Amino acid sequence: MTTLGGLRFSLVGPGRVGASLAAWAEAAGARLVSTARRGEAAALATAGQDLLLVAVPDPALAAVAPELAGHPLGAVVLHTSGSLGAEALAALRAGGSAVGTLHPLKAFPHPLPAPEQARGVFFALDGDPAAVELAGRLAAAWGGRSALVPPAARPLYHLAATLAAGGVVTLLAVAEELAGRLGLGSAEAGAVVAGYLELARGALAAAREAQEAGLPLGAALTGPAARGDRATVARQLEALLSIDPDQARLVARLARETLDQKVRADASAAPALEGLAADLDRLDPAG
């Protein structure tokens, strides 16, 4: 297994992401030399070190990079942004540093210092050869996976990441709102929401099984829309239309996308879904 013994590094941005990655690096044998908060980057000198890790929010990179430029820095500087490429640190090349990206495709609701939190995480890389090599070494030492995600692909890569994390929680929040409209007591409604969360856990597990089997994630779709159950979907949408037309339109569009994803995963399912597809298209002609 790859280790980081002998690697010396510093960190700008000891927040949720930065603190986690620094802890993972130390657990793998690296030594954290110094840490600076976002506004303290100008005072940080890391000459002779192997790595400077910049873990600040995307909008802050434009301000932090000029602060670091002109100061002695480590051999490699990596930032953790998912939406930006290595060019966000281009000004640091003049000082002799190779620059790159190391974006962990993981939600950090708080610092996650335990090294097992890194296992299986995907890291998006980009940048100069020396930076990419070191970023890949870090990912391997943490038990993660990595691949090059070039700058031109970053907007869609990051959008898909947002859908996979925030988008899922958004839909769960809608489900929670619907549970609050069932006329149940608060304890009972809370139990229903807990059930929805467990249902989501099972759906994600099925999607992972599909991916590991080499199948499209759409192969794991279940529910009345994925079965083409016109009567059930009609009853559901009618009930929702009576209390929240906007959410009903959202649900109808999601159901239509469910049909498309199901057919992409299994073309033989198309005939059974045609009727429901027509129903949904009549409800939302622009969909």
PDB file of N, CA, C and O in Angstrom, residues 168 172 195-211 216-223:
ATOM      1  N   VAL A 168     -30.171  15.061  -4.201  1.00  0.00           N
ATOM      2  CA  VAL A 168     -30.825  13.986  -3.457  1.00  0.00           C
ATOM      3  C   VAL A 168     -31.460  14.533  -2.179  1.00  0.00           C
ATOM      4  O   VAL A 168     -32.600  14.203  -1.840  1.00  0.00           O
ATOM      5  N   LEU A 172     -35.387  14.662  -0.878  1.00  0.00           N
ATOM      6  CA  LEU A 172     -35.787  14.155   0.433  1.00  0.00           C
ATOM      7  C   LEU A 172     -36.497  15.237   1.244  1.00  0.00           C
ATOM      8  O   LEU A 172     -37.428  14.944   2.001  1.00  0.00           O
ATOM      9  N   GLY A 195     -38.553   6.608   7.762  1.00  0.00           N
ATOM     10  CA  GLY A 195     -38.766   5.525   6.810  1.00  0.00           C
ATOM     11  C   GLY A 195     -38.342   5.906   5.404  1.00  0.00           C
ATOM     12  O   GLY A 195     -37.770   5.093   4.673  1.00  0.00           O
ATOM     13  N   TYR A 196     -38.612   7.168   5.013  1.00  0.00           N
ATOM     14  CA  TYR A 196     -38.182   7.632   3.697  1.00  0.00           C
ATOM     15  C   TYR A 196     -36.659   7.604   3.590  1.00  0.00           C
ATOM     16  O   TYR A 196     -36.098   7.239   2.545  1.00  0.00           O
ATOM     17  N   LEU A 197     -35.984   8.007   4.665  1.00  0.00           N
ATOM     18  CA  LEU A 197     -34.518   8.002   4.647  1.00  0.00           C
ATOM     19  C   LEU A 197     -33.980   6.580   4.506  1.00  0.00           C
ATOM     20  O   LEU A 197     -33.000   6.339   3.784  1.00  0.00           O
ATOM     21  N   GLU A 198     -34.610   5.632   5.182  1.00  0.00           N
ATOM     22  CA  GLU A 198     -34.188   4.240   5.057  1.00  0.00           C
ATOM     23  C   GLU A 198     -34.469   3.728   3.649  1.00  0.00           C
ATOM     24  O   GLU A 198     -33.668   2.964   3.078  1.00  0.00           O
ATOM     25  N   LEU A 199     -35.595   4.157   3.081  1.00  0.00           N
ATOM     26  CA  LEU A 199     -35.914   3.779   1.704  1.00  0.00           C
ATOM     27  C   LEU A 199     -34.851   4.315   0.745  1.00  0.00           C
ATOM     28  O   LEU A 199     -34.417   3.627  -0.180  1.00  0.00           O
ATOM     29  N   ALA A 200     -34.436   5.571   0.968  1.00  0.00           N
ATOM     30  CA  ALA A 200     -33.399   6.169   0.129  1.00  0.00           C
ATOM     31  C   ALA A 200     -32.083   5.422   0.278  1.00  0.00           C
ATOM     32  O   ALA A 200     -31.350   5.218  -0.707  1.00  0.00           O
ATOM     33  N   ARG A 201     -31.778   4.988   1.504  1.00  0.00           N
ATOM     34  CA  ARG A 201     -30.542   4.219   1.718  1.00  0.00           C
ATOM     35  C   ARG A 201     -30.561   2.936   0.885  1.00  0.00           C
ATOM     36  O   ARG A 201     -29.579   2.573   0.245  1.00  0.00           O
ATOM     37  N   GLY A 202     -31.698   2.255   0.868  1.00  0.00           N
ATOM     38  CA  GLY A 202     -31.810   1.036   0.085  1.00  0.00           C
ATOM     39  C   GLY A 202     -31.700   1.295  -1.408  1.00  0.00           C
ATOM     40  O   GLY A 202     -31.084   0.515  -2.144  1.00  0.00           O
ATOM     41  N   ALA A 203     -32.301   2.409  -1.869  1.00  0.00           N
ATOM     42  CA  ALA A 203     -32.227   2.753  -3.290  1.00  0.00           C
ATOM     43  C   ALA A 203     -30.794   3.053  -3.704  1.00  0.00           C
ATOM     44  O   ALA A 203     -30.336   2.639  -4.783  1.00  0.00           O
ATOM     45  N   LEU A 204     -30.048   3.760  -2.846  1.00  0.00           N
ATOM     46  CA  LEU A 204     -28.648   4.049  -3.156  1.00  0.00           C
ATOM     47  C   LEU A 204     -27.812   2.776  -3.163  1.00  0.00           C
ATOM     48  O   LEU A 204     -26.899   2.625  -3.979  1.00  0.00           O
ATOM     49  N   ALA A 205     -28.127   1.855  -2.254  1.00  0.00           N
ATOM     50  CA  ALA A 205     -27.401   0.582  -2.241  1.00  0.00           C
ATOM     51  C   ALA A 205     -27.659  -0.191  -3.533  1.00  0.00           C
ATOM     52  O   ALA A 205     -26.742  -0.801  -4.109  1.00  0.00           O
ATOM     53  N   ALA A 206     -28.906  -0.154  -4.010  1.00  0.00           N
ATOM     54  CA  ALA A 206     -29.229  -0.843  -5.266  1.00  0.00           C
ATOM     55  C   ALA A 206     -28.514  -0.186  -6.439  1.00  0.00           C
ATOM     56  O   ALA A 206     -28.039  -0.870  -7.356  1.00  0.00           O
ATOM     57  N   ALA A 207     -28.429   1.147  -6.427  1.00  0.00           N
ATOM     58  CA  ALA A 207     -27.716   1.849  -7.494  1.00  0.00           C
ATOM     59  C   ALA A 207     -26.237   1.489  -7.485  1.00  0.00           C
ATOM     60  O   ALA A 207     -25.622   1.299  -8.545  1.00  0.00           O
ATOM     61  N   ARG A 208     -25.657   1.367  -6.291  1.00  0.00           N
ATOM     62  CA  ARG A 208     -24.248   0.963  -6.205  1.00  0.00           C
ATOM     63  C   ARG A 208     -24.057  -0.447  -6.747  1.00  0.00           C
ATOM     64  O   ARG A 208     -23.086  -0.724  -7.466  1.00  0.00           O
ATOM     65  N   GLU A 209     -24.976  -1.335  -6.435  1.00  0.00           N
ATOM     66  CA  GLU A 209     -24.876  -2.702  -6.952  1.00  0.00           C
ATOM     67  C   GLU A 209     -24.948  -2.714  -8.478  1.00  0.00           C
ATOM     68  O   GLU A 209     -24.221  -3.470  -9.132  1.00  0.00           O
ATOM     69  N   ALA A 210     -25.821  -1.871  -9.035  1.00  0.00           N
ATOM     70  CA  ALA A 210     -25.921  -1.794 -10.498  1.00  0.00           C
ATOM     71  C   ALA A 210     -24.612  -1.298 -11.099  1.00  0.00           C
ATOM     72  O   ALA A 210     -24.111  -1.855 -12.087  1.00  0.00           O
ATOM     73  N   GLN A 211     -24.030  -0.257 -10.495  1.00  0.00           N
ATOM     74  CA  GLN A 211     -22.774   0.294 -11.005  1.00  0.00           C
ATOM     75  C   GLN A 211     -21.652  -0.732 -10.925  1.00  0.00           C
ATOM     76  O   GLN A 211     -20.863  -0.889 -11.862  1.00  0.00           O
ATOM     77  N   PRO A 216     -26.091   0.544 -16.090  1.00  0.00           N
ATOM     78  CA  PRO A 216     -26.460   1.944 -15.840  1.00  0.00           C
ATOM     79  C   PRO A 216     -27.216   2.052 -14.515  1.00  0.00           C
ATOM     80  O   PRO A 216     -27.924   1.118 -14.114  1.00  0.00           O
ATOM     81  N   LEU A 217     -27.086   3.183 -13.842  1.00  0.00           N
ATOM     82  CA  LEU A 217     -27.791   3.355 -12.574  1.00  0.00           C
ATOM     83  C   LEU A 217     -29.302   3.254 -12.758  1.00  0.00           C
ATOM     84  O   LEU A 217     -30.025   2.862 -11.841  1.00  0.00           O
ATOM     85  N   GLY A 218     -29.780   3.587 -13.959  1.00  0.00           N
ATOM     86  CA  GLY A 218     -31.209   3.482 -14.227  1.00  0.00           C
ATOM     87  C   GLY A 218     -31.748   2.076 -14.085  1.00  0.00           C
ATOM     88  O   GLY A 218     -32.954   1.883 -13.924  1.00  0.00           O
ATOM     89  N   ALA A 219     -30.872   1.072 -14.112  1.00  0.00           N
ATOM     90  CA  ALA A 219     -31.310  -0.310 -13.930  1.00  0.00           C
ATOM     91  C   ALA A 219     -31.842  -0.550 -12.528  1.00  0.00           C
ATOM     92  O   ALA A 219     -32.560  -1.528 -12.295  1.00  0.00           O
ATOM     93  N   ALA A 220     -31.513   0.327 -11.584  1.00  0.00           N
ATOM     94  CA  ALA A 220     -31.962   0.163 -10.203  1.00  0.00           C
ATOM     95  C   ALA A 220     -33.270   0.888  -9.917  1.00  0.00           C
ATOM     96  O   ALA A 220     -33.760   0.853  -8.787  1.00  0.00           O
ATOM     97  N   LEU A 221     -33.852   1.547 -10.919  1.00  0.00           N
ATOM     98  CA  LEU A 221     -35.085   2.306 -10.697  1.00  0.00           C
ATOM     99  C   LEU A 221     -36.248   1.383 -10.347  1.00  0.00           C
ATOM    100  O   LEU A 221     -36.437   0.334 -10.955  1.00  0.00           O
ATOM    101  N   THR A 222     -37.025   1.797  -9.355  1.00  0.00           N
ATOM    102  CA  THR A 222     -38.233   1.073  -8.969  1.00  0.00           C
ATOM    103  C   THR A 222     -39.352   2.086  -8.765  1.00  0.00           C
ATOM    104  O   THR A 222     -39.139   3.297  -8.870  1.00  0.00           O
ATOM    105  N   GLY A 223     -40.531   1.604  -8.448  1.00  0.00           N
ATOM    106  CA  GLY A 223     -41.656   2.493  -8.178  1.00  0.00           C
ATOM    107  C   GLY A 223     -42.648   2.505  -9.322  1.00  0.00           C
ATOM    108  O   GLY A 223     -42.396   1.946 -10.404  1.00  0.00           O
TER     109      GLY A 223
END
